[in-house]
mmCIF file of C-alpha atoms and ligand atoms in Angstrom:
data_model
loop_
_atom_site.group_PDB
_atom_site.id
_atom_site.type_symbol
_atom_site.label_atom_id
_atom_site.label_comp_id
_atom_site.label_asym_id
_atom_site.label_seq_id
_atom_site.Cartn_x
_atom_site.Cartn_y
_atom_site.Cartn_z
ATOM 1 C CA MET A 1 60.471 158.272 49.024
ATOM 2 C CA GLY A 2 58.787 156.253 51.746
ATOM 3 C CA ASP A 3 61.194 153.402 50.973
ATOM 4 C CA VAL A 4 64.170 155.704 51.443
ATOM 5 C CA GLU A 5 62.967 156.899 54.799
ATOM 6 C CA GLY A 6 62.130 153.346 55.799
ATOM 7 C CA LEU A 7 65.624 152.172 54.905
ATOM 8 C CA LYS A 8 67.250 155.067 56.751
ATOM 9 C CA ALA A 9 65.235 154.241 59.853
ATOM 10 C CA GLN A 10 66.170 150.572 59.530
ATOM 11 C CA LEU A 11 69.843 151.480 59.236
ATOM 12 C CA GLU A 12 69.696 153.705 62.278
ATOM 13 C CA GLU A 13 67.971 151.029 64.312
ATOM 14 C CA LEU A 14 70.492 148.464 63.193
ATOM 15 C CA LYS A 15 73.378 150.727 64.154
ATOM 16 C CA VAL A 16 72.047 151.304 67.660
ATOM 17 C CA GLU A 17 71.293 147.631 68.136
ATOM 18 C CA ALA A 18 74.739 146.583 66.897
ATOM 19 C CA LEU A 19 76.643 149.110 68.993
ATOM 20 C CA THR A 20 74.716 148.039 72.091
ATOM 21 C CA ALA A 21 75.487 144.395 71.348
ATOM 22 C CA PHE A 22 79.192 145.167 70.809
ATOM 23 C CA GLY A 23 79.240 146.948 74.136
ATOM 24 C CA HIS A 24 77.957 143.798 75.858
ATOM 25 C CA ALA A 25 80.405 141.389 74.248
ATOM 26 C CA GLN A 26 82.289 139.470 76.969
ATOM 27 C CA ASN A 27 85.259 138.413 74.889
ATOM 28 C CA VAL A 28 86.895 138.494 71.484
ATOM 29 C CA ALA A 29 85.106 135.373 70.292
ATOM 30 C CA ASP A 30 81.675 136.816 71.114
ATOM 31 C CA LEU A 31 82.627 139.981 69.308
ATOM 32 C CA GLU A 32 83.674 138.043 66.235
ATOM 33 C CA ASP A 33 80.254 136.332 66.190
ATOM 34 C CA LEU A 34 78.604 139.736 66.309
ATOM 35 C CA ARG A 35 80.771 141.018 63.462
ATOM 36 C CA VAL A 36 79.620 138.126 61.322
ATOM 37 C CA ASN A 37 75.992 138.704 62.314
ATOM 38 C CA TYR A 38 76.017 142.353 61.369
ATOM 39 C CA LEU A 39 78.702 142.862 58.752
ATOM 40 C CA GLY A 40 79.205 139.386 57.349
ATOM 41 C CA LYS A 41 78.152 138.184 53.886
ATOM 42 C CA LYS A 42 74.813 137.070 55.238
ATOM 43 C CA GLY A 43 74.709 139.739 57.930
ATOM 44 C CA ALA A 44 71.951 142.215 58.749
ATOM 45 C CA LEU A 45 73.598 145.105 56.936
ATOM 46 C CA THR A 46 73.979 143.093 53.758
ATOM 47 C CA LEU A 47 70.323 142.173 53.968
ATOM 48 C CA ILE A 48 69.377 145.858 54.067
ATOM 49 C CA LEU A 49 71.667 146.554 51.121
ATOM 50 C CA LYS A 50 69.604 144.163 49.075
ATOM 51 C CA GLY A 51 66.661 146.553 49.553
ATOM 52 C CA VAL A 52 68.699 149.334 47.957
ATOM 53 C CA GLY A 53 68.436 147.659 44.570
ATOM 54 C CA LYS A 54 64.741 148.351 44.555
ATOM 55 C CA LEU A 55 65.265 152.084 44.936
ATOM 56 C CA SER A 56 65.240 154.609 42.124
ATOM 57 C CA ALA A 57 68.575 155.609 40.589
ATOM 58 C CA GLU A 58 68.684 159.012 42.265
ATOM 59 C CA ASP A 59 67.959 157.646 45.767
ATOM 60 C CA ARG A 60 70.640 154.987 45.615
ATOM 61 C CA PRO A 61 73.760 157.125 46.169
ATOM 62 C CA MET A 62 72.262 158.765 49.219
ATOM 63 C CA ILE A 63 71.337 155.507 50.866
ATOM 64 C CA GLY A 64 74.696 154.131 49.754
ATOM 65 C CA GLN A 65 76.391 156.883 51.733
ATOM 66 C CA HIS A 66 74.267 156.001 54.757
ATOM 67 C CA VAL A 67 75.106 152.371 54.514
ATOM 68 C CA ASN A 68 78.820 153.157 54.304
ATOM 69 C CA ALA A 69 78.578 155.492 57.253
ATOM 70 C CA VAL A 70 76.912 152.807 59.360
ATOM 71 C CA LYS A 71 79.480 150.254 58.167
ATOM 72 C CA ASP A 72 82.333 152.566 59.163
ATOM 73 C CA ALA A 73 80.763 153.304 62.521
ATOM 74 C CA LEU A 74 80.336 149.600 63.227
ATOM 75 C CA SER A 75 83.882 148.751 62.054
ATOM 76 C CA ASP A 76 85.328 151.466 64.266
ATOM 77 C CA ALA A 77 83.338 150.233 67.215
ATOM 78 C CA LEU A 78 84.481 146.652 66.534
ATOM 79 C CA ASP A 79 88.115 147.764 66.495
ATOM 80 C CA ARG A 80 87.795 149.689 69.705
ATOM 81 C CA VAL A 81 85.859 147.064 71.633
ATOM 82 C CA GLY A 82 88.069 144.349 70.162
ATOM 83 C CA SER A 83 91.317 145.870 71.355
ATOM 84 C CA ALA A 84 89.802 146.623 74.765
ATOM 85 C CA LEU A 85 88.658 143.023 75.096
ATOM 86 C CA SER A 86 91.982 141.517 74.084
ATOM 87 C CA LYS A 87 93.796 143.817 76.469
ATOM 88 C CA LEU A 88 91.460 142.671 79.229
ATOM 89 C CA ALA A 89 92.040 139.026 78.308
ATOM 90 C CA GLN A 90 95.788 139.537 78.454
ATOM 91 C CA GLN A 91 95.559 141.151 81.872
ATOM 92 C CA GLN A 92 93.438 138.288 83.136
ATOM 93 C CA ARG A 93 95.990 135.782 81.843
ATOM 94 C CA ILE A 94 98.896 137.602 83.465
ATOM 95 C CA GLU A 95 96.944 137.662 86.707
ATOM 96 C CA ALA A 96 96.137 133.962 86.485
ATOM 97 C CA GLU A 97 99.710 132.950 85.655
ATOM 98 C CA ARG A 98 101.340 135.150 88.245
ATOM 99 C CA ILE A 99 104.233 133.336 89.965
ATOM 100 C CA ASP A 100 105.084 133.978 93.574
ATOM 101 C CA VAL A 101 108.865 133.965 93.342
ATOM 102 C CA THR A 102 109.138 134.074 97.123
ATOM 103 C CA MET A 103 107.475 130.669 97.482
ATOM 104 C CA PRO A 104 109.820 127.908 98.691
ATOM 105 C CA ALA A 105 110.883 125.663 95.804
ATOM 106 C CA ARG A 106 109.386 122.209 95.504
ATOM 107 C CA ARG A 107 111.897 119.631 96.759
ATOM 108 C CA ARG A 108 113.374 117.430 94.071
ATOM 109 C CA ILE A 109 114.053 114.011 95.552
ATOM 110 C CA ALA A 110 116.891 112.338 93.718
ATOM 111 C CA GLY A 111 116.917 108.541 93.685
ATOM 112 C CA VAL A 112 119.809 106.559 95.119
ATOM 113 C CA ILE A 113 121.276 103.238 94.131
ATOM 114 C CA HIS A 114 120.097 100.431 96.403
ATOM 115 C CA PRO A 115 122.844 99.531 98.905
ATOM 116 C CA VAL A 116 122.966 95.946 97.636
ATOM 117 C CA GLN A 117 123.341 97.089 94.039
ATOM 118 C CA GLN A 118 125.945 99.580 95.200
ATOM 119 C CA GLY A 119 127.850 96.745 96.902
ATOM 120 C CA LEU A 120 127.602 94.614 93.761
ATOM 121 C CA ASN A 121 128.931 97.491 91.673
ATOM 122 C CA GLU A 122 131.849 98.112 94.020
ATOM 123 C CA MET A 123 132.812 94.446 94.212
ATOM 124 C CA THR A 124 132.498 93.825 90.499
ATOM 125 C CA ALA A 125 134.600 96.921 89.787
ATOM 126 C CA ILE A 126 137.434 95.698 92.011
ATOM 127 C CA PHE A 127 137.696 92.478 90.018
ATOM 128 C CA ALA A 128 137.252 94.258 86.712
ATOM 129 C CA HIS A 129 140.231 96.417 87.667
ATOM 130 C CA MET A 130 142.259 93.274 88.318
ATOM 131 C CA GLY A 131 141.481 92.188 84.760
ATOM 132 C CA PHE A 132 138.582 89.808 85.381
ATOM 133 C CA ASP A 133 135.871 89.664 82.722
ATOM 134 C CA ILE A 134 132.298 90.208 83.877
ATOM 135 C CA SER A 135 129.903 87.401 83.059
ATOM 136 C CA GLU A 136 126.281 86.631 83.854
ATOM 137 C CA GLY A 137 124.095 83.561 83.684
ATOM 138 C CA PRO A 138 120.377 82.768 83.836
ATOM 139 C CA GLU A 139 118.512 82.803 87.150
ATOM 140 C CA ILE A 140 116.369 79.899 85.974
ATOM 141 C CA GLU A 141 118.778 77.005 85.705
ATOM 142 C CA ASP A 142 118.772 73.291 85.040
ATOM 143 C CA GLU A 143 120.126 70.641 87.384
ATOM 144 C CA PHE A 144 123.129 70.008 85.201
ATOM 145 C CA HIS A 145 124.567 73.505 85.554
ATOM 146 C CA ASN A 146 123.430 74.147 89.134
ATOM 147 C CA PHE A 147 124.514 70.747 90.485
ATOM 148 C CA ASP A 148 125.872 67.930 88.294
ATOM 149 C CA ALA A 149 128.570 69.819 86.460
ATOM 150 C CA LEU A 150 129.656 71.289 89.786
ATOM 151 C CA ASN A 151 130.364 67.811 91.115
ATOM 152 C CA ILE A 152 127.181 67.686 93.194
ATOM 153 C CA PRO A 153 125.588 64.391 92.072
ATOM 154 C CA GLU A 154 121.938 63.478 92.652
ATOM 155 C CA SER A 155 122.727 61.525 95.812
ATOM 156 C CA HIS A 156 124.929 64.214 97.315
ATOM 157 C CA PRO A 157 123.716 65.639 100.642
ATOM 158 C CA ALA A 158 124.768 69.123 99.531
ATOM 159 C CA ARG A 159 122.033 68.939 96.906
ATOM 160 C CA ALA A 160 119.378 68.529 99.601
ATOM 161 C CA MET A 161 121.011 71.215 101.740
ATOM 162 C CA HIS A 162 120.561 73.824 99.041
ATOM 163 C CA ASP A 163 116.858 74.445 99.807
ATOM 164 C CA THR A 164 116.151 74.655 96.113
ATOM 165 C CA PHE A 165 113.073 76.259 94.603
ATOM 166 C CA PHE A 166 112.101 73.881 91.829
ATOM 167 C CA ILE A 167 109.945 74.849 88.899
ATOM 168 C CA ASP A 168 107.808 71.759 88.270
ATOM 169 C CA ALA A 169 109.933 69.366 90.341
ATOM 170 C CA LEU A 170 108.159 66.351 88.816
ATOM 171 C CA ALA A 171 109.153 67.139 85.230
ATOM 172 C CA ASP A 172 111.690 64.901 83.496
ATOM 173 C CA ALA A 173 114.191 67.721 83.401
ATOM 174 C CA PRO A 174 113.051 70.019 86.199
ATOM 175 C CA MET A 175 114.164 73.620 86.093
ATOM 176 C CA LEU A 176 115.049 75.510 89.244
ATOM 177 C CA LEU A 177 115.963 78.935 90.551
ATOM 178 C CA ARG A 178 119.730 78.825 90.801
ATOM 179 C CA THR A 179 120.867 78.386 94.398
ATOM 180 C CA HIS A 180 124.255 79.984 93.756
ATOM 181 C CA THR A 181 126.222 81.775 91.055
ATOM 182 C CA SER A 182 128.626 78.846 90.622
ATOM 183 C CA PRO A 183 126.728 77.557 87.540
ATOM 184 C CA VAL A 184 128.023 80.662 85.761
ATOM 185 C CA GLN A 185 131.463 79.016 86.039
ATOM 186 C CA ILE A 186 130.212 76.124 83.920
ATOM 187 C CA ARG A 187 128.363 78.238 81.360
ATOM 188 C CA THR A 188 131.193 80.730 80.971
ATOM 189 C CA MET A 189 133.927 78.115 80.638
ATOM 190 C CA LYS A 190 131.907 76.130 78.073
ATOM 191 C CA LYS A 191 131.177 79.216 75.990
ATOM 192 C CA PHE A 192 134.794 80.313 76.222
ATOM 193 C CA LEU A 193 136.071 76.957 74.966
ATOM 194 C CA GLU A 194 133.389 76.734 72.269
ATOM 195 C CA SER A 195 134.608 80.036 70.885
ATOM 196 C CA GLY A 196 137.961 78.334 70.295
ATOM 197 C CA GLN A 197 139.843 80.048 73.111
ATOM 198 C CA GLU A 198 142.155 78.467 75.670
ATOM 199 C CA PRO A 199 142.696 79.453 79.317
ATOM 200 C CA PRO A 200 143.824 81.717 80.974
ATOM 201 C CA LEU A 201 140.333 82.807 81.828
ATOM 202 C CA SER A 202 139.413 85.065 84.744
ATOM 203 C CA VAL A 203 135.790 85.895 85.418
ATOM 204 C CA VAL A 204 133.626 87.729 87.939
ATOM 205 C CA ALA A 205 129.927 86.813 87.884
ATOM 206 C CA PRO A 206 127.532 88.899 89.984
ATOM 207 C CA GLY A 207 123.866 88.005 90.300
ATOM 208 C CA ARG A 208 120.704 87.019 92.142
ATOM 209 C CA VAL A 209 120.322 83.596 93.716
ATOM 210 C CA TYR A 210 117.402 81.880 95.478
ATOM 211 C CA ARG A 211 116.973 79.601 98.447
ATOM 212 C CA CYS A 212 113.886 78.555 100.353
ATOM 213 C CA ASP A 213 114.949 80.210 103.598
ATOM 214 C CA TYR A 214 113.918 83.297 105.573
ATOM 215 C CA ASP A 215 115.155 84.728 108.876
ATOM 216 C CA VAL A 216 117.413 87.473 110.276
ATOM 217 C CA THR A 217 120.350 86.368 108.147
ATOM 218 C CA HIS A 218 118.607 84.597 105.232
ATOM 219 C CA SER A 219 116.367 85.861 102.494
ATOM 220 C CA PRO A 220 114.747 83.703 99.766
ATOM 221 C CA MET A 221 116.416 85.925 97.179
ATOM 222 C CA PHE A 222 119.879 87.307 97.710
ATOM 223 C CA HIS A 223 122.985 88.174 95.732
ATOM 224 C CA GLN A 224 126.302 86.496 95.179
ATOM 225 C CA VAL A 225 129.480 87.307 93.385
ATOM 226 C CA GLU A 226 131.278 84.320 91.893
ATOM 227 C CA VAL A 227 134.937 84.669 90.997
ATOM 228 C CA PHE A 228 137.124 82.144 89.240
ATOM 229 C CA SER A 229 140.290 81.886 87.285
ATOM 230 C CA VAL A 230 141.722 79.029 85.238
ATOM 231 C CA ASP A 231 145.268 78.870 83.968
ATOM 232 C CA ARG A 232 148.394 76.736 83.986
ATOM 233 C CA GLY A 233 149.962 76.554 87.418
ATOM 234 C CA LEU A 234 147.403 78.402 89.533
ATOM 235 C CA SER A 235 147.712 77.615 93.244
ATOM 236 C CA LEU A 236 146.243 78.537 96.610
ATOM 237 C CA ALA A 237 148.790 81.372 96.691
ATOM 238 C CA HIS A 238 147.023 83.029 93.734
ATOM 239 C CA LEU A 239 143.690 82.524 95.448
ATOM 240 C CA LYS A 240 144.924 84.085 98.653
ATOM 241 C CA GLY A 241 146.532 87.028 96.851
ATOM 242 C CA VAL A 242 143.341 87.853 94.981
ATOM 243 C CA LEU A 243 141.289 87.501 98.164
ATOM 244 C CA GLN A 244 143.655 89.719 100.126
ATOM 245 C CA HIS A 245 143.530 92.422 97.492
ATOM 246 C CA PHE A 246 139.772 92.209 97.097
ATOM 247 C CA LEU A 247 138.932 92.241 100.806
ATOM 248 C CA THR A 248 141.290 95.066 101.787
ATOM 249 C CA THR A 249 140.066 97.127 98.825
ATOM 250 C CA TYR A 250 136.396 96.504 99.511
ATOM 251 C CA PHE A 251 136.647 97.155 103.266
ATOM 252 C CA GLU A 252 139.098 100.014 102.681
ATOM 253 C CA LYS A 253 141.411 98.832 105.427
ATOM 254 C CA ASP A 254 144.292 96.445 105.949
ATOM 255 C CA LEU A 255 142.549 93.334 107.148
ATOM 256 C CA PRO A 256 144.158 90.085 108.151
ATOM 257 C CA ILE A 257 142.608 87.148 106.299
ATOM 258 C CA ARG A 258 142.721 83.467 107.045
ATOM 259 C CA LEU A 259 141.834 80.386 105.047
ATOM 260 C CA ARG A 260 140.156 77.690 107.133
ATOM 261 C CA PRO A 261 139.875 74.171 105.686
ATOM 262 C CA HIS A 262 136.347 73.341 104.644
ATOM 263 C CA TYR A 263 134.436 71.216 102.185
ATOM 264 C CA PHE A 264 132.715 72.213 98.958
ATOM 265 C CA PRO A 265 131.935 69.645 96.257
ATOM 266 C CA PHE A 266 133.214 71.879 93.457
ATOM 267 C CA THR A 267 136.607 72.717 94.974
ATOM 268 C CA GLU A 268 139.484 70.653 96.284
ATOM 269 C CA PRO A 269 141.015 71.704 98.554
ATOM 270 C CA SER A 270 138.313 74.037 99.861
ATOM 271 C CA ALA A 271 138.540 76.777 102.420
ATOM 272 C CA GLU A 272 136.288 79.174 104.184
ATOM 273 C CA VAL A 273 137.750 82.634 104.307
ATOM 274 C CA ASP A 274 137.697 84.733 107.471
ATOM 275 C CA ILE A 275 138.635 88.361 107.915
ATOM 276 C CA GLY A 276 139.840 89.947 111.139
ATOM 277 C CA CYS A 277 136.680 91.219 112.849
ATOM 278 C CA VAL A 278 135.851 94.653 111.437
ATOM 279 C CA PHE A 279 134.012 95.636 114.618
ATOM 280 C CA CYS A 280 136.682 94.936 117.258
ATOM 281 C CA ALA A 281 139.830 94.793 115.087
ATOM 282 C CA GLY A 282 140.351 91.196 116.140
ATOM 283 C CA GLN A 283 140.038 91.831 119.876
ATOM 284 C CA GLY A 284 136.985 89.640 120.220
ATOM 285 C CA CYS A 285 133.447 91.008 120.515
ATOM 286 C CA ARG A 286 129.824 89.953 120.519
ATOM 287 C CA ILE A 287 129.646 89.950 116.728
ATOM 288 C CA CYS A 288 132.678 87.712 116.141
ATOM 289 C CA LYS A 289 131.652 85.693 119.196
ATOM 290 C CA GLY A 290 134.932 86.475 120.866
ATOM 291 C CA SER A 291 137.020 84.824 118.152
ATOM 292 C CA GLY A 292 138.328 87.989 116.494
ATOM 293 C CA TRP A 293 137.448 86.478 113.084
ATOM 294 C CA ILE A 294 134.417 86.738 110.824
ATOM 295 C CA GLU A 295 133.623 84.284 108.047
ATOM 296 C CA VAL A 296 133.020 86.021 104.749
ATOM 297 C CA LEU A 297 133.081 83.546 101.872
ATOM 298 C CA GLY A 298 133.763 80.083 100.486
ATOM 299 C CA SER A 299 136.657 79.274 98.215
ATOM 300 C CA GLY A 300 138.999 76.649 96.879
ATOM 301 C CA MET A 301 140.853 75.191 93.941
ATOM 302 C CA VAL A 302 138.426 74.214 91.168
ATOM 303 C CA HIS A 303 137.756 70.467 91.457
ATOM 304 C CA PRO A 304 139.207 68.450 88.554
ATOM 305 C CA ASN A 305 135.728 67.009 87.965
ATOM 306 C CA VAL A 306 134.417 70.522 87.297
ATOM 307 C CA LEU A 307 137.184 71.192 84.772
ATOM 308 C CA LYS A 308 136.455 67.823 83.174
ATOM 309 C CA ALA A 309 132.705 68.587 83.008
ATOM 310 C CA VAL A 310 133.442 71.467 80.658
ATOM 311 C CA GLY A 311 136.239 69.706 78.790
ATOM 312 C CA ILE A 312 139.332 71.349 80.262
ATOM 313 C CA ASP A 313 142.392 69.158 80.723
ATOM 314 C CA ALA A 314 142.688 68.984 84.517
ATOM 315 C CA GLN A 315 146.273 67.763 84.231
ATOM 316 C CA ALA A 316 147.427 70.821 82.320
ATOM 317 C CA PHE A 317 145.232 73.465 83.959
ATOM 318 C CA SER A 318 144.157 74.402 87.436
ATOM 319 C CA GLY A 319 141.857 77.053 88.779
ATOM 320 C CA PHE A 320 140.766 78.826 91.916
ATOM 321 C CA ALA A 321 137.256 79.950 92.714
ATOM 322 C CA PHE A 322 135.246 81.639 95.373
ATOM 323 C CA GLY A 323 131.720 82.769 95.957
ATOM 324 C CA LEU A 324 130.534 85.414 98.339
ATOM 325 C CA GLY A 325 127.223 86.700 99.661
ATOM 326 C CA VAL A 326 126.841 90.338 98.722
ATOM 327 C CA GLU A 327 124.323 91.273 101.436
ATOM 328 C CA ARG A 328 126.602 89.791 104.084
ATOM 329 C CA LEU A 329 129.616 91.817 102.988
ATOM 330 C CA VAL A 330 127.583 95.030 102.692
ATOM 331 C CA MET A 331 126.209 94.438 106.210
ATOM 332 C CA LEU A 332 129.713 93.939 107.595
ATOM 333 C CA LYS A 333 131.106 96.983 105.810
ATOM 334 C CA HIS A 334 128.344 99.311 106.975
ATOM 335 C CA GLY A 335 127.401 97.720 110.295
ATOM 336 C CA ILE A 336 123.863 96.874 109.171
ATOM 337 C CA PRO A 337 122.375 94.560 111.804
ATOM 338 C CA ASP A 338 119.470 92.905 109.971
ATOM 339 C CA LEU A 339 119.384 91.510 106.446
ATOM 340 C CA ARG A 340 115.679 92.240 106.144
ATOM 341 C CA LEU A 341 116.390 95.987 106.070
ATOM 342 C CA PHE A 342 117.560 95.530 102.474
ATOM 343 C CA PHE A 343 114.206 94.191 101.357
ATOM 344 C CA GLU A 344 111.703 96.149 103.440
ATOM 345 C CA ASN A 345 112.358 99.215 101.264
ATOM 346 C CA ASP A 346 112.033 101.796 104.011
ATOM 347 C CA VAL A 347 113.213 104.833 102.074
ATOM 348 C CA ARG A 348 114.853 106.332 105.180
ATOM 349 C CA PHE A 349 117.210 103.355 105.313
ATOM 350 C CA LEU A 350 117.725 103.189 101.558
ATOM 351 C CA ARG A 351 118.463 106.907 101.280
ATOM 352 C CA ARG A 352 120.960 106.779 104.148
ATOM 353 C CA MET A 353 122.777 103.678 102.921
ATOM 354 C CA GLY A 354 122.408 104.079 99.151
ATOM 355 C CA ALA A 355 124.760 105.988 96.944
HETATM 356 N N1 DAH B 1 128.559 78.269 95.673
HETATM 357 C C1 DAH B 1 128.815 78.317 97.090
HETATM 358 C C2 DAH B 1 127.556 78.643 97.841
HETATM 359 O O1 DAH B 1 126.733 79.289 97.331
HETATM 360 C C3 DAH B 1 129.849 79.363 97.409
HETATM 361 C C4 DAH B 1 131.197 78.968 96.899
HETATM 362 C C5 DAH B 1 132.080 78.284 97.692
HETATM 363 C C6 DAH B 1 131.566 79.300 95.618
HETATM 364 C C7 DAH B 1 133.322 77.901 97.253
HETATM 365 C C8 DAH B 1 132.833 78.927 95.144
HETATM 366 C C9 DAH B 1 133.687 78.226 95.988
HETATM 367 O O2 DAH B 1 133.234 79.239 93.921
HETATM 368 O O3 DAH B 1 134.916 77.893 95.527
HETATM 369 O O4 DAH B 1 127.433 78.241 98.958
#
């Protein structure tokens, strides 16, 4: 009988202890630990149950009832405290994740295309619309493509004037950063012929070029667009027509253009191309130095030696070509005074001028 009373007392003590502990649980996880401690397979209540086996047959049912009652009481308490705790947790989460819908939205800053890239895109598109293919060449070139094949032999002063960045100038076959996009003429024509095709061939070649030079109007890296066309019977008239269309389209106004005799090794005859000053409409101003004209690019009829260098019959075919500085044209179109603005990457400038 003493055992029965002892067990009852133990059960009662356990119940009080467990309920107190449940009441102090801070969260659902703590409560789960307590459930395991008291009601689990190795829990305190189970331990007491083991004592029941030692009791006499008539005492067992009575204690069994007690045990079940305590079990029920603890389960009920667990349910109650559990749902209270999870409700509390939910409220805390809602509080923590509350959004102030009246707060000003964070500004999303959209990127813009760099004004030089934008210019390149516009120019390339104009030629693409005229039916020119777009071609590109490597920025690291050899002397053959950058100079020799373009009729600029070793001894030629133009070769020294190009302010070339050489890569290992002392090597047997030194490589260099291309000083212009004209080598793309050579590479494209060779590839075209190698693929078994015959002119006509009309190409626009945009890209980066490099010269060892830096001031208000020169940057060691800048961009050019090279344009050329080879066919039977091409003349200066075709050159001038393409130039006229390109320049009036790019500047979005009817501009007078003029071809001024000049010299380039890779064209004969050669001409520099002027447009009527976009700032004073040809009246004469500070920017055109009173002449009413602004020089925009170099051009000419492809030199027979260049056609020969790639294996085109210079008797049967002729070509025109020109090359322009992209930064220069973008500056003229938008009235940008200093080339260095393009490369300083002041976002206020880029955002205003970019597209
Ligand atoms: N390659 C020349 C330069 O960078 C520009 C040029 C002039 C290209 C006349 C041409 C041309 O195709 O016909 O100074």
